[in-house]
Coordinates of C-alpha atoms in Angstrom, one line a residue:
M1 CA 68.3 12.2 30.3
K2 CA 66.2 10.9 27.4
L3 CA 63.1 11.3 29.4
K4 CA 64.0 14.9 30.2
F5 CA 64.5 15.6 26.5
L6 CA 61.2 14.1 25.6
L7 CA 59.4 16.1 28.3
L8 CA 61.1 19.3 27.0
S9 CA 60.2 18.6 23.4
I10 CA 56.5 18.0 24.0
P11 CA 55.7 21.7 24.6
I12 CA 57.7 22.7 21.6
L13 CA 55.8 20.2 19.4
L14 CA 52.4 21.4 20.7
L15 CA 53.4 25.0 20.0
F16 CA 54.4 24.0 16.5
Q17 CA 51.1 22.2 15.9
L18 CA 49.1 25.2 17.3
T19 CA 51.1 27.6 15.1
Y20 CA 50.8 25.7 11.8
A21 CA 47.6 23.6 12.1
K22 CA 44.8 25.0 9.9
D23 CA 41.6 26.2 11.6
P24 CA 38.6 24.0 10.7
K25 CA 37.0 25.4 7.6
Y26 CA 33.4 24.0 7.7
P27 CA 32.8 22.4 11.1
L28 CA 29.4 20.8 11.5
R29 CA 28.8 22.7 14.7
S30 CA 28.6 26.0 12.8
I31 CA 25.3 24.9 11.1
P32 CA 22.3 26.2 13.1
D33 CA 20.2 23.4 14.6
S34 CA 17.1 24.9 12.8
L35 CA 18.8 24.1 9.4
Q36 CA 19.9 20.6 10.4
K37 CA 16.4 19.6 11.5
G38 CA 14.7 17.4 9.0
A39 CA 17.5 17.9 6.5
D40 CA 19.5 15.2 4.6
A41 CA 22.0 17.9 3.5
V42 CA 22.7 21.6 4.1
I43 CA 24.0 24.0 1.4
R44 CA 26.5 26.0 3.4
E45 CA 27.4 28.5 0.7
L46 CA 25.9 28.9 -2.8
Q47 CA 27.6 31.8 -4.6
M48 CA 27.2 32.9 -8.2
E49 CA 28.9 36.0 -9.6
V50 CA 28.6 37.4 -13.1
E51 CA 30.9 40.1 -14.1
L52 CA 30.3 41.7 -17.6
T53 CA 33.9 42.5 -18.7
E54 CA 33.0 43.8 -22.2
K55 CA 30.1 43.7 -24.6
G56 CA 29.4 40.1 -25.3
K57 CA 31.7 38.6 -22.6
Y58 CA 31.4 37.9 -18.9
I59 CA 33.3 36.1 -16.2
L60 CA 31.3 33.5 -14.2
R61 CA 32.4 32.6 -10.7
E62 CA 30.7 29.8 -8.8
K63 CA 31.2 28.5 -5.3
K64 CA 29.2 25.7 -3.8
V65 CA 29.7 24.2 -0.3
I66 CA 27.4 21.3 0.8
T67 CA 27.4 19.3 4.0
I68 CA 25.9 15.8 3.3
F69 CA 24.4 14.0 6.3
N70 CA 23.6 10.6 4.8
S71 CA 23.5 8.4 1.6
K72 CA 20.2 9.9 0.5
M73 CA 22.1 12.9 -0.8
A74 CA 25.2 11.1 -1.9
D75 CA 24.8 12.5 -5.4
M76 CA 25.4 16.0 -4.1
A77 CA 29.1 15.1 -3.6
A78 CA 29.6 15.3 -7.4
D79 CA 29.2 18.3 -9.7
A80 CA 29.6 18.9 -13.4
F81 CA 30.9 22.1 -15.1
Y82 CA 29.9 22.9 -18.6
Y83 CA 32.2 24.2 -21.4
D84 CA 32.3 24.5 -25.2
D85 CA 33.9 26.7 -27.8
D86 CA 32.3 29.8 -26.2
I87 CA 32.6 28.9 -22.6
K88 CA 36.1 28.2 -21.2
I89 CA 36.8 26.9 -17.7
L90 CA 39.6 29.0 -16.3
S91 CA 40.0 27.2 -12.9
L92 CA 38.4 24.4 -11.0
E93 CA 39.1 23.6 -7.3
A94 CA 37.4 21.2 -5.0
A95 CA 37.9 19.6 -1.6
T96 CA 36.2 17.3 1.0
Y97 CA 36.1 18.0 4.7
D98 CA 35.1 15.8 7.6
A99 CA 32.6 16.6 10.3
S100 CA 35.1 18.6 12.3
G101 CA 36.0 20.7 9.2
K102 CA 39.3 19.1 8.6
E103 CA 40.3 18.7 4.9
V104 CA 40.5 15.0 4.0
K105 CA 40.6 15.1 0.2
R106 CA 41.6 17.7 -2.5
L107 CA 40.7 17.4 -6.1
K108 CA 43.6 16.6 -8.4
K109 CA 43.6 17.1 -12.1
R110 CA 43.7 13.4 -12.8
D111 CA 40.5 13.0 -10.8
I112 CA 38.5 15.2 -13.2
R113 CA 36.5 13.3 -15.7
D114 CA 36.1 15.1 -19.1
I115 CA 33.0 13.8 -20.9
A116 CA 30.8 14.7 -23.8
Y117 CA 27.5 16.3 -23.0
F118 CA 25.0 14.6 -25.2
D119 CA 22.0 12.4 -25.4
S120 CA 21.1 9.5 -27.6
Y121 CA 19.5 11.9 -30.2
T122 CA 22.5 14.2 -30.5
L123 CA 24.7 13.8 -33.5
F124 CA 26.8 17.0 -33.6
Q125 CA 27.8 19.1 -30.6
D126 CA 30.8 20.7 -29.0
S127 CA 29.4 20.7 -25.5
R128 CA 31.5 18.9 -22.8
L129 CA 31.5 18.5 -19.0
Q130 CA 34.2 18.4 -16.4
V131 CA 33.0 16.2 -13.6
A132 CA 34.4 16.2 -10.1
D133 CA 33.3 13.5 -7.6
L134 CA 34.3 14.2 -4.0
S135 CA 32.4 11.3 -2.4
W136 CA 33.8 10.1 1.0
G137 CA 32.8 7.1 3.0
Y138 CA 32.1 8.7 6.4
Y139 CA 29.0 10.8 7.0
P140 CA 28.5 13.6 7.7
Y141 CA 31.1 15.3 5.4
T142 CA 31.3 18.6 3.4
V143 CA 32.3 19.2 -0.2
E144 CA 33.5 22.4 -1.7
F145 CA 33.5 23.4 -5.4
I146 CA 35.0 26.6 -6.8
C147 CA 34.9 27.3 -10.5
E148 CA 35.7 30.3 -12.7
S149 CA 34.7 30.4 -16.4
E150 CA 34.8 32.9 -19.2
V151 CA 31.7 33.2 -21.5
D152 CA 32.0 34.6 -24.9
G153 CA 28.5 35.3 -26.3
Y154 CA 25.1 35.1 -24.5
L155 CA 21.4 35.7 -24.8
T156 CA 20.7 35.7 -21.1
F157 CA 22.9 35.5 -17.9
P158 CA 22.8 32.3 -16.0
R159 CA 19.6 31.7 -14.1
W160 CA 20.1 31.5 -10.3
V161 CA 18.5 29.0 -8.0
G162 CA 18.9 30.2 -4.4
A163 CA 18.0 26.9 -2.8
S164 CA 18.0 23.3 -3.7
S165 CA 15.3 21.8 -5.9
E166 CA 15.6 18.6 -3.8
E167 CA 13.4 18.0 -0.8
K168 CA 15.0 18.0 2.7
V169 CA 17.9 20.2 1.8
S170 CA 18.5 23.5 3.8
T171 CA 20.4 26.5 2.6
Q172 CA 22.6 28.4 5.1
K173 CA 23.6 31.2 2.7
A174 CA 23.2 31.8 -1.0
S175 CA 23.9 34.9 -3.1
Y176 CA 23.8 36.1 -6.7
H177 CA 25.9 39.1 -7.7
V178 CA 25.7 40.6 -11.2
T179 CA 28.2 43.4 -12.0
V180 CA 27.9 45.4 -15.2
P181 CA 29.4 48.7 -16.4
T182 CA 27.2 51.5 -15.2
G183 CA 24.6 52.4 -17.9
T184 CA 24.2 48.8 -19.0
E185 CA 20.5 48.0 -19.2
L186 CA 19.3 44.8 -17.4
K187 CA 15.9 43.4 -16.6
Y188 CA 15.2 40.6 -14.1
K189 CA 12.4 38.4 -13.0
S190 CA 12.2 36.4 -9.8
S191 CA 9.9 34.0 -8.0
A192 CA 7.6 35.3 -5.4
V193 CA 9.7 33.9 -2.5
T194 CA 12.9 35.5 -3.7
P195 CA 14.2 38.4 -1.6
E196 CA 14.2 41.9 -3.2
V197 CA 17.3 42.8 -5.2
E198 CA 19.8 45.3 -3.8
I199 CA 21.3 47.7 -6.4
S200 CA 24.4 49.7 -5.7
E201 CA 27.0 51.6 -7.8
K202 CA 30.7 51.1 -7.2
G203 CA 32.9 53.4 -9.3
L204 CA 32.2 52.7 -12.9
T205 CA 30.1 49.6 -12.3
T206 CA 26.6 48.7 -11.0
E207 CA 26.0 45.7 -8.9
Y208 CA 22.7 43.7 -8.5
K209 CA 22.6 41.5 -5.5
W210 CA 20.2 38.8 -4.3
E211 CA 20.8 37.0 -1.0
V212 CA 19.1 34.2 0.9
N213 CA 19.9 33.3 4.5
G214 CA 18.6 30.5 6.6
W215 CA 16.4 28.7 4.1
K216 CA 14.9 25.7 5.9
A217 CA 14.6 22.3 4.3
I218 CA 11.3 21.7 2.6
K219 CA 9.9 18.3 3.6
K220 CA 7.8 18.0 0.5
F221 CA 7.3 20.4 -2.3
E222 CA 3.7 21.2 -3.2
D223 CA 2.2 19.2 -6.1
Y224 CA 0.7 20.7 -9.3
V225 CA 3.0 23.7 -9.4
S226 CA 6.6 24.1 -10.6
V227 CA 9.4 23.8 -8.1
T228 CA 10.9 27.0 -9.4
E229 CA 7.9 28.9 -8.0
Q230 CA 8.5 27.5 -4.5
I231 CA 12.2 28.4 -4.2
P232 CA 14.3 31.5 -4.8
F233 CA 14.8 31.8 -8.5
V234 CA 16.1 34.7 -10.6
T235 CA 16.4 35.3 -14.3
V236 CA 18.6 38.2 -15.4
V237 CA 18.6 39.4 -19.1
P238 CA 20.7 42.1 -20.7
T239 CA 18.7 44.4 -23.0
E240 CA 21.6 44.1 -25.6
F241 CA 23.5 40.9 -26.3
I242 CA 26.0 39.3 -28.7
Y243 CA 25.9 35.7 -29.6
G244 CA 27.9 34.0 -32.3
G245 CA 28.8 37.4 -33.7
Y246 CA 25.2 38.4 -34.1
E247 CA 24.0 41.4 -32.1
G248 CA 20.5 41.6 -30.8
K249 CA 18.1 43.2 -28.3
T250 CA 15.6 41.8 -25.8
D251 CA 13.6 45.0 -25.2
S252 CA 10.6 43.5 -27.1
W253 CA 9.4 40.2 -28.6
S254 CA 9.7 41.9 -31.9
A255 CA 13.4 42.5 -31.4
I256 CA 14.1 38.9 -30.3
G257 CA 12.2 37.6 -33.4
E258 CA 14.2 40.0 -35.6
W259 CA 17.5 38.6 -34.2
S260 CA 16.3 35.0 -35.0
Y261 CA 15.1 36.0 -38.5
N262 CA 18.5 37.5 -39.3
L263 CA 20.2 34.4 -37.9
N264 CA 18.1 32.2 -40.2
K265 CA 18.7 34.2 -43.4
G266 CA 20.1 32.1 -46.2
T267 CA 19.3 28.7 -44.5
D268 CA 16.1 28.2 -46.6
V269 CA 17.8 27.4 -50.0
L270 CA 17.0 24.0 -51.4
P271 CA 18.7 22.0 -54.1
E272 CA 17.0 22.0 -57.5
E273 CA 16.1 18.4 -57.3
A274 CA 14.2 18.9 -54.0
I275 CA 12.3 21.8 -55.5
A276 CA 11.3 19.7 -58.6
E277 CA 10.4 16.8 -56.4
I278 CA 8.1 18.7 -54.1
K279 CA 6.4 20.6 -56.9
K280 CA 5.7 17.3 -58.7
L281 CA 4.4 15.7 -55.5
T282 CA 1.9 18.5 -55.0
E283 CA 1.0 19.1 -58.6
G284 CA -2.8 19.2 -59.2
I285 CA -3.7 19.7 -55.5
E286 CA -5.8 22.9 -55.3
N287 CA -6.6 23.0 -51.6
P288 CA -3.7 24.8 -49.8
R289 CA -4.3 22.8 -46.6
Q290 CA -3.9 19.5 -48.6
V291 CA -0.7 20.8 -50.2
A292 CA 0.7 21.6 -46.7
K293 CA -0.3 18.1 -45.5
K294 CA 1.4 16.5 -48.5
V295 CA 4.6 18.4 -47.7
Y296 CA 4.5 17.5 -44.0
E297 CA 4.1 13.8 -44.8
Y298 CA 7.0 14.1 -47.3
V299 CA 9.2 15.5 -44.5
Q300 CA 8.1 12.8 -42.1
G301 CA 8.9 10.1 -44.6
R302 CA 12.5 11.2 -45.5
T303 CA 14.0 12.7 -42.3
R304 CA 14.7 11.8 -38.8
Y305 CA 15.5 13.8 -35.6
V306 CA 19.0 14.3 -34.2
S307 CA 20.2 17.1 -32.0
V308 CA 22.8 19.6 -33.3
Q309 CA 24.4 21.8 -30.7
L310 CA 27.5 23.3 -32.3
G311 CA 28.1 26.9 -31.1
I312 CA 25.6 29.2 -32.8
G313 CA 24.0 25.9 -34.1
G314 CA 22.2 25.8 -30.7
H315 CA 20.1 28.6 -32.1
K316 CA 20.7 28.6 -35.9
P317 CA 19.2 25.8 -38.1
I318 CA 21.3 23.7 -40.4
D319 CA 20.8 24.7 -44.0
A320 CA 17.7 23.2 -45.7
N321 CA 20.1 22.0 -48.5
K322 CA 22.0 19.9 -46.0
V323 CA 18.9 18.5 -44.3
H324 CA 17.6 17.4 -47.7
T325 CA 20.9 15.7 -48.6
T326 CA 21.6 13.9 -45.2
G327 CA 18.0 13.3 -44.1
Y328 CA 18.5 14.4 -40.6
G329 CA 18.1 17.5 -38.4
D330 CA 17.1 18.9 -35.1
C331 CA 13.9 20.8 -34.3
K332 CA 15.3 24.0 -35.8
A333 CA 16.6 22.3 -38.9
L334 CA 13.5 20.2 -39.6
S335 CA 11.1 23.1 -39.0
N336 CA 13.2 25.3 -41.3
Y337 CA 13.4 22.5 -43.9
T338 CA 9.6 22.2 -43.9
Y339 CA 9.3 26.0 -44.1
S340 CA 11.6 26.0 -47.1
L341 CA 9.6 23.3 -48.9
L342 CA 6.3 25.0 -48.2
K343 CA 7.7 28.3 -49.6
E344 CA 8.5 26.6 -52.9
V345 CA 4.9 25.4 -53.4
G346 CA 3.4 28.8 -52.4
I347 CA 2.4 28.1 -48.8
K348 CA 3.3 30.8 -46.2
S349 CA 4.6 29.6 -42.8
H350 CA 6.5 30.8 -39.8
Y351 CA 9.3 29.4 -37.8
A352 CA 7.9 29.3 -34.3
I353 CA 10.2 29.3 -31.1
I354 CA 8.5 27.7 -28.1
R355 CA 9.0 26.1 -24.7
G356 CA 8.1 22.5 -25.1
G357 CA 7.3 20.0 -22.4
R358 CA 4.1 18.8 -20.7
N359 CA 5.0 20.4 -17.3
E360 CA 7.2 23.2 -18.4
P361 CA 6.6 26.6 -16.8
S362 CA 4.8 29.2 -18.9
I363 CA 6.5 32.0 -20.8
D364 CA 5.8 35.4 -19.2
P365 CA 4.4 37.5 -22.1
D366 CA 5.5 40.7 -20.2
F367 CA 9.1 39.6 -19.9
P368 CA 10.7 39.3 -23.4
A369 CA 13.6 36.9 -23.2
D370 CA 14.9 33.7 -24.8
M371 CA 13.5 31.1 -22.5
F372 CA 12.7 28.7 -25.3
N373 CA 13.9 25.1 -25.9
H374 CA 12.1 24.0 -29.0
V375 CA 11.0 25.0 -32.5
I376 CA 7.8 24.1 -34.4
L377 CA 6.1 25.5 -37.5
C378 CA 3.1 27.7 -37.8
V379 CA 1.0 27.6 -41.0
P380 CA -1.7 30.3 -41.2
F381 CA -4.6 29.7 -43.5
E382 CA -7.6 31.9 -44.3
Q383 CA -9.9 30.5 -41.7
D384 CA -7.5 29.1 -39.0
T385 CA -3.9 28.1 -38.2
V386 CA -2.2 24.8 -38.3
W387 CA 0.8 23.9 -36.1
L388 CA 3.3 21.3 -37.2
E389 CA 5.6 19.3 -35.0
C390 CA 8.4 18.6 -37.5
T391 CA 10.5 16.3 -35.4
S392 CA 7.8 13.6 -35.3
Q393 CA 7.6 10.9 -37.9
T394 CA 4.2 9.7 -36.6
N395 CA 2.2 12.8 -35.6
P396 CA -0.8 13.3 -37.9
F397 CA -0.7 16.6 -39.8
G398 CA -1.8 19.5 -37.6
Y399 CA -1.6 17.6 -34.3
I400 CA 0.9 18.8 -31.7
G401 CA -0.4 17.2 -28.5
N402 CA 0.4 18.3 -25.0
F403 CA 4.1 18.9 -25.6
T404 CA 3.4 22.3 -27.2
D405 CA -0.3 23.0 -27.0
D406 CA -1.9 26.0 -25.3
R407 CA 1.2 28.1 -24.7
H408 CA 3.0 31.1 -26.1
A409 CA 5.2 30.8 -29.2
L410 CA 7.3 33.4 -30.9
L411 CA 6.7 33.6 -34.6
V412 CA 9.8 34.6 -36.5
T413 CA 8.7 36.9 -39.4
D414 CA 10.3 39.5 -41.7
E415 CA 8.5 42.1 -39.5
G416 CA 10.1 40.8 -36.3
G417 CA 8.8 38.5 -33.6
K418 CA 5.1 38.0 -32.8
L419 CA 4.1 36.3 -29.6
V420 CA 1.0 34.2 -30.1
K421 CA -0.7 31.2 -28.5
T422 CA -0.7 27.7 -29.9
R423 CA -4.0 25.9 -30.2
A424 CA -5.6 24.4 -27.0
Y425 CA -7.5 21.1 -26.9
A426 CA -10.8 21.3 -25.1
A427 CA -12.1 18.5 -22.9
E428 CA -14.5 17.4 -25.6
E429 CA -11.6 17.1 -28.1
N430 CA -9.6 15.0 -25.6
K431 CA -12.5 12.5 -25.4
Q432 CA -12.4 8.8 -24.6
T433 CA -15.5 6.6 -25.1
Y434 CA -15.8 3.1 -23.7
V435 CA -18.7 0.9 -24.7
A436 CA -18.5 -2.6 -23.1
D437 CA -20.7 -5.6 -23.0
F438 CA -20.2 -8.1 -20.1
H439 CA -21.7 -11.6 -19.8
V440 CA -21.2 -13.1 -16.4
N441 CA -22.1 -16.6 -15.1
A442 CA -23.4 -17.5 -11.7
D443 CA -19.9 -18.5 -10.6
G444 CA -18.5 -15.1 -11.4
K445 CA -16.8 -16.1 -14.6
G446 CA -17.5 -14.6 -17.9
E447 CA -16.5 -12.9 -21.1
A448 CA -16.6 -9.3 -22.3
V449 CA -16.0 -7.1 -25.4
L450 CA -14.8 -3.5 -25.1
H451 CA -15.2 -1.0 -27.9
Y452 CA -13.0 2.0 -27.3
K453 CA -12.5 5.4 -29.1
S454 CA -9.9 7.9 -28.0
A455 CA -9.4 11.3 -29.5
G456 CA -7.0 14.3 -29.1
E457 CA -4.5 13.9 -26.3
Q458 CA -6.1 10.7 -25.2
Y459 CA -5.2 9.3 -28.6
D460 CA -1.6 9.4 -27.5
K461 CA -2.2 6.4 -25.1
F462 CA -3.0 4.0 -27.9
E463 CA -1.2 5.6 -30.9
A464 CA 1.9 3.3 -30.5
L465 CA -0.2 0.2 -30.9
Q466 CA 0.1 0.3 -34.7
R467 CA 3.9 -0.2 -34.4
Q468 CA 3.8 -3.0 -31.9
K469 CA 3.6 -6.7 -32.3
E470 CA 0.6 -8.7 -31.1
K471 CA 2.3 -9.8 -27.9
E472 CA 3.2 -6.2 -27.0
Q473 CA -0.4 -5.1 -27.7
K474 CA -1.8 -7.8 -25.4
E475 CA 0.7 -6.9 -22.7
F476 CA -0.4 -3.2 -23.0
F477 CA -4.1 -4.0 -22.5
Q478 CA -3.4 -6.5 -19.7
S479 CA -1.6 -3.7 -17.9
Y480 CA -3.9 -0.9 -18.9
L481 CA -7.3 -2.6 -18.1
D482 CA -5.8 -4.5 -15.1
L483 CA -8.5 -7.1 -14.7
P484 CA -8.0 -10.2 -12.6
S485 CA -7.3 -13.4 -14.5
M486 CA -7.9 -11.6 -17.8
L487 CA -7.3 -13.5 -21.0
I488 CA -7.4 -11.5 -24.2
T489 CA -8.9 -13.5 -27.1
D490 CA -9.1 -11.0 -29.9
M491 CA -8.0 -7.4 -30.7
K492 CA -8.8 -4.9 -33.5
Y493 CA -7.9 -1.3 -33.9
N494 CA -8.4 1.4 -36.5
D495 CA -6.2 4.5 -36.5
Q496 CA -7.7 7.6 -38.0
P497 CA -4.9 10.2 -38.2
S498 CA -6.2 13.8 -38.6
E499 CA -5.7 17.2 -37.1
L500 CA -7.7 15.9 -34.2
P501 CA -6.7 12.2 -34.4
V502 CA -8.9 9.4 -33.3
I503 CA -8.1 5.7 -32.7
E504 CA -10.8 3.2 -32.1
G505 CA -10.7 -0.5 -31.5
E506 CA -12.1 -3.6 -29.9
V507 CA -10.8 -6.0 -27.2
R508 CA -12.4 -9.3 -26.4
F509 CA -11.4 -11.2 -23.3
T510 CA -12.5 -13.7 -20.7
S511 CA -12.0 -13.6 -16.9
N512 CA -12.6 -16.0 -14.0
N513 CA -13.4 -13.0 -11.7
L514 CA -15.7 -10.6 -13.4
A515 CA -17.9 -10.9 -10.3
K516 CA -17.4 -12.1 -6.8
K517 CA -19.5 -15.1 -5.8
S518 CA -20.9 -15.7 -2.3
T519 CA -23.5 -18.5 -1.8
N520 CA -26.6 -16.9 -3.4
R521 CA -25.1 -13.5 -4.2
L522 CA -23.1 -11.9 -6.9
F523 CA -21.0 -8.8 -6.1
I524 CA -20.5 -6.7 -9.2
T525 CA -18.3 -3.5 -9.6
P526 CA -20.0 -1.9 -12.6
N527 CA -16.9 0.2 -13.5
Q528 CA -14.4 -2.6 -14.2
L529 CA -12.6 -0.9 -17.0
N530 CA -11.9 2.8 -16.3
R531 CA -11.5 3.3 -12.6
S532 CA -9.8 6.4 -11.3
S533 CA -6.7 5.9 -9.1
G534 CA -4.0 7.8 -7.4
K535 CA -3.3 9.5 -4.1
Y536 CA -5.1 12.8 -3.5
R537 CA -4.5 14.1 0.0
N538 CA -5.8 17.2 1.6
V539 CA -3.3 19.6 3.2
K540 CA -3.5 21.7 6.2
R541 CA -2.0 24.7 4.5
R542 CA -1.5 25.3 0.7
K543 CA 0.8 28.2 -0.2
F544 CA 0.8 28.2 -4.0
D545 CA -1.8 28.2 -6.7
F546 CA -2.0 24.9 -8.6
E547 CA -2.3 23.9 -12.2
I548 CA -4.1 21.1 -14.1
G549 CA -2.3 20.6 -17.4
T550 CA -4.9 18.8 -19.5
S551 CA -8.7 18.9 -20.0
F552 CA -10.4 15.6 -20.9
V553 CA -13.7 13.8 -20.7
D554 CA -14.4 10.1 -20.4
Y555 CA -17.7 8.6 -21.4
D556 CA -18.4 5.0 -20.4
S557 CA -21.4 2.8 -21.1
V558 CA -21.2 -0.8 -19.7
T559 CA -23.9 -3.4 -20.1
W560 CA -23.8 -6.3 -17.6
N561 CA -25.8 -9.4 -18.7
L562 CA -26.5 -11.4 -15.6
P563 CA -27.6 -15.1 -15.1
E564 CA -31.3 -15.7 -14.8
G565 CA -32.8 -15.5 -11.4
Y566 CA -30.8 -12.7 -9.9
E567 CA -32.1 -9.3 -8.8
L568 CA -30.7 -6.2 -7.2
E569 CA -30.7 -6.6 -3.5
E570 CA -30.9 -2.8 -2.8
P571 CA -31.5 0.0 -5.2
H572 CA -28.5 2.2 -6.0
V573 CA -29.1 5.9 -6.5
D574 CA -27.5 7.8 -9.4
I575 CA -24.5 10.0 -8.7
E576 CA -23.7 13.5 -9.7
Y577 CA -20.8 15.5 -8.2
K578 CA -18.9 18.5 -9.4
C579 CA -16.5 21.2 -8.5
E580 CA -14.8 24.0 -10.5
M581 CA -12.0 21.7 -11.6
G582 CA -14.2 18.9 -12.9
S583 CA -17.5 16.9 -12.8
Y584 CA -18.7 13.3 -12.4
K585 CA -21.9 11.6 -13.2
A586 CA -22.9 7.9 -13.0
S587 CA -26.2 6.1 -13.4
F588 CA -27.4 2.6 -12.8
K589 CA -30.3 1.0 -14.5
V590 CA -31.5 -2.5 -14.0
E591 CA -34.1 -4.3 -16.2
K592 CA -34.7 -8.0 -15.8
N593 CA -31.3 -9.6 -15.8
Q594 CA -29.4 -6.7 -17.3
L595 CA -27.6 -3.8 -15.6
T596 CA -26.7 -0.7 -17.7
Y597 CA -24.0 1.5 -16.1
T598 CA -23.1 4.9 -17.6
R599 CA -20.4 7.3 -16.4
T600 CA -19.1 10.7 -17.4
F601 CA -15.9 12.0 -15.9
Q602 CA -14.4 15.4 -16.8
I603 CA -11.4 17.4 -15.7
N604 CA -10.9 21.0 -16.6
K605 CA -7.5 22.4 -17.3
G606 CA -6.4 25.7 -15.7
R607 CA -4.6 27.5 -12.9
Y608 CA -6.5 27.6 -9.7
S609 CA -6.1 29.4 -6.4
A610 CA -4.5 27.6 -3.4
E611 CA -7.9 27.9 -1.5
L612 CA -9.4 25.4 -4.0
F613 CA -6.7 22.7 -3.7
N614 CA -8.4 20.7 -1.0
N615 CA -11.7 20.9 -3.0
Y616 CA -9.9 19.3 -5.9
M617 CA -8.3 16.6 -3.7
T618 CA -11.6 15.8 -2.2
F619 CA -13.2 15.6 -5.6
R620 CA -10.6 13.2 -6.9
R621 CA -10.8 11.0 -3.8
T622 CA -14.6 10.9 -4.0
V623 CA -14.5 9.9 -7.7
I624 CA -12.1 7.0 -6.8
G625 CA -14.7 5.9 -4.2
F626 CA -17.6 6.2 -6.7
D627 CA -15.7 4.1 -9.2
K628 CA -15.3 1.4 -6.7
S629 CA -19.1 1.3 -6.1
E630 CA -20.4 -2.3 -5.8
L631 CA -23.8 -3.7 -6.5
V632 CA -25.1 -6.8 -4.9
F633 CA -27.4 -9.2 -6.8
V634 CA -29.2 -11.9 -4.9
K635 CA -30.7 -15.1 -6.3
R636 CA -34.5 -15.2 -6.0
E637 CA -35.9 -17.6 -3.5
G638 CA -37.0 -20.9 -4.9
Q639 CA -34.4 -21.0 -7.6
S640 CA -31.3 -23.2 -7.1
T641 CA -27.9 -22.7 -8.7
E642 CA -28.5 -25.9 -10.7
D643 CA -31.6 -24.2 -12.3
L644 CA -29.3 -21.4 -13.5

C-alpha cells in the first residue's frame, strides 16, 4: 500500500515541479560560440536608459548582466553605484546564476557596502558608493545588476561605453536609450566604431537609441591610441542644462565659459591682510612677469592641494578668502586664489578649464561640452602667455609639463569662454645631454664620470632628487643607469628652475664590468648609459591611427680611454637612420687608445596614420639594436698583458 502511494505521488510531484520551477534565466548555452571563443567573460546585457523627466532632472536606469568564465575576470562580479546629494539611488537589485541559469544568490540589503568615494587628497566631499559583490566559487557563473537612480542637476548625460574596456571580453547585447521631451535639443558624439543612432518620436517624447550586438572579444587593444576610440562610445550633451541651481547652455564654448564665470562670481574676495601682504611682497618690482612669479611662489609656499567635491563644489571654487585662511584647496580653489592675488597687484589672468593627464584623449574643438577634469591659470603678457599649475608646490613658475601641455583649454573671461591651446614643448626644449668619460683597464674594470643635463619634460625625471636623501639618490641612479656591478662614489646636482627648467649634475662611479675581457680582446658597448629599451612589435593589420605624446631629443657624447696596446679589430661605420616619427645618428671615432662615441636620438610628437605604425615599430627596434652595438679591440701582437 505504501509503495502504491509513493508511485502515485511521483507524477504529482513532477507536475508540481514543472509547474512552479522557474525557467533558466541566463543559461550558458544561449551565448553564441563566436562570443565565447577567446573570451574570459561575456557581457550578456548592457543597458543604459536616460529619461529626462523635467528641466534639470532625469531618471537613470542601468542593467548589467555578465557571464564570468574564470578567475581572470573575477573583479567583474562586483559593481559600485555612485550617489551624492544630487544623485539618489531609488532601487538596487542583483543576483548570481550558475551555468545552467539557475539563481544561486540574491543581493540582500545587508550585503551592500556603503563607502565614501574619495582619494588620499580629498578633504571634503559628499560622494559615496554602494558596492555589491556577487562573487561565487564555481565558474562559469553569471551576475546581474539592476539599478535605478534620480539625478538632480547635470552638465552632460552619462557617457555610454557599449563594450568592455577590458581585453578578452565579448558583448552579446548593449543599448543606450535617451528619452527627452520632443523639442529638447541634444547633441551627441560617438567613436568611429559605434553604430549609427536611431531617432524616433513617441507621443510627446523623442528617443535616441544606440545598439551593439555580437561584439567579439578583443584579444589585445592597439597601443598608442585611446581604448575609447576602439570600442563603442557615446557622449550625449543637452544644449540647455541646470546644475546646482545655475542654468547654462552648451551651444558654444563661449556659453560654457559664461556659465563658469557666473559660477565663480564673488569667490575672488581676499581678506585685507592678504591684500596688504601680497602688495608689500611685490613692492618695487616693475617687471609684470617677475611680479607674477613672486605671487606664484607665494601661493606655493603657503598652500597645499586637497580635493573638494561637495555638490556644486565639484565645479565651483572655494572662496579665495577661505583658501587664504586655511591654506588648502583643490585645483579650482588654488587657481582662483592665485587669480585673486594677481588681480590685487594689477596682473590680469584667466581661470582655465582643461583636461589634464598625459594620455587623456583630446578635447574636440567642434563639440562644445564640459569634458574637463582640471583647472590651471593663464597669465597673458604683452609678448607671450604663461601657464601656471597652481596645485604644485615644486613646479617652476611657468612650467606645466606633459600633464597639461599642448592641448585645448577653456579660458573663463567676462566675455564668455575662449578655447585656446596651451604651450607645446618642442623636441629641442625636452633635451637631455650626457657627456661621459670612461677609463677602462685591460681586465674590463674601470671608472667613469657622467655629466648630465636635462631640460623641459626630461627635467621631470631628475627633479625629485633635490628632496631625496643620499641613499635614495644612489638607488635612483643605480636603477636608472643599470650598469653591472656599479658602485657610485660621488654625486652632484644643480637645479635651475625656470619656465623651461633645467637640472644638471654629475655622477662618478666604478664598475668591474665596463668591458668584457677575452684573452687578448676587449668587447666594448659604447652606449653604456642611455640605451633604448622596450618591446616594439610589427602587426599584420593596424586599424587605428596612433599617437606619440612627447617630443624629445637625447645628445650623448662618450669618451672611452682604453689601455695602451689595444686597437680596433674592424672599423665600424657611422649610423644614420630616420623616419617621419624620429631620427637616429651615431658616430664612432678612434684615435690611438681613445674611442669617442656620439649619438643623437629624437622622437617627434604627433598623431600618425595607421599605415605608418610598422615603420615606427621597426624604427624603435632598429634603434635598440644600434644601441647594443659592440666594438672589439684587440691587443697588438708582441705586447703582453703584463706590459699593460
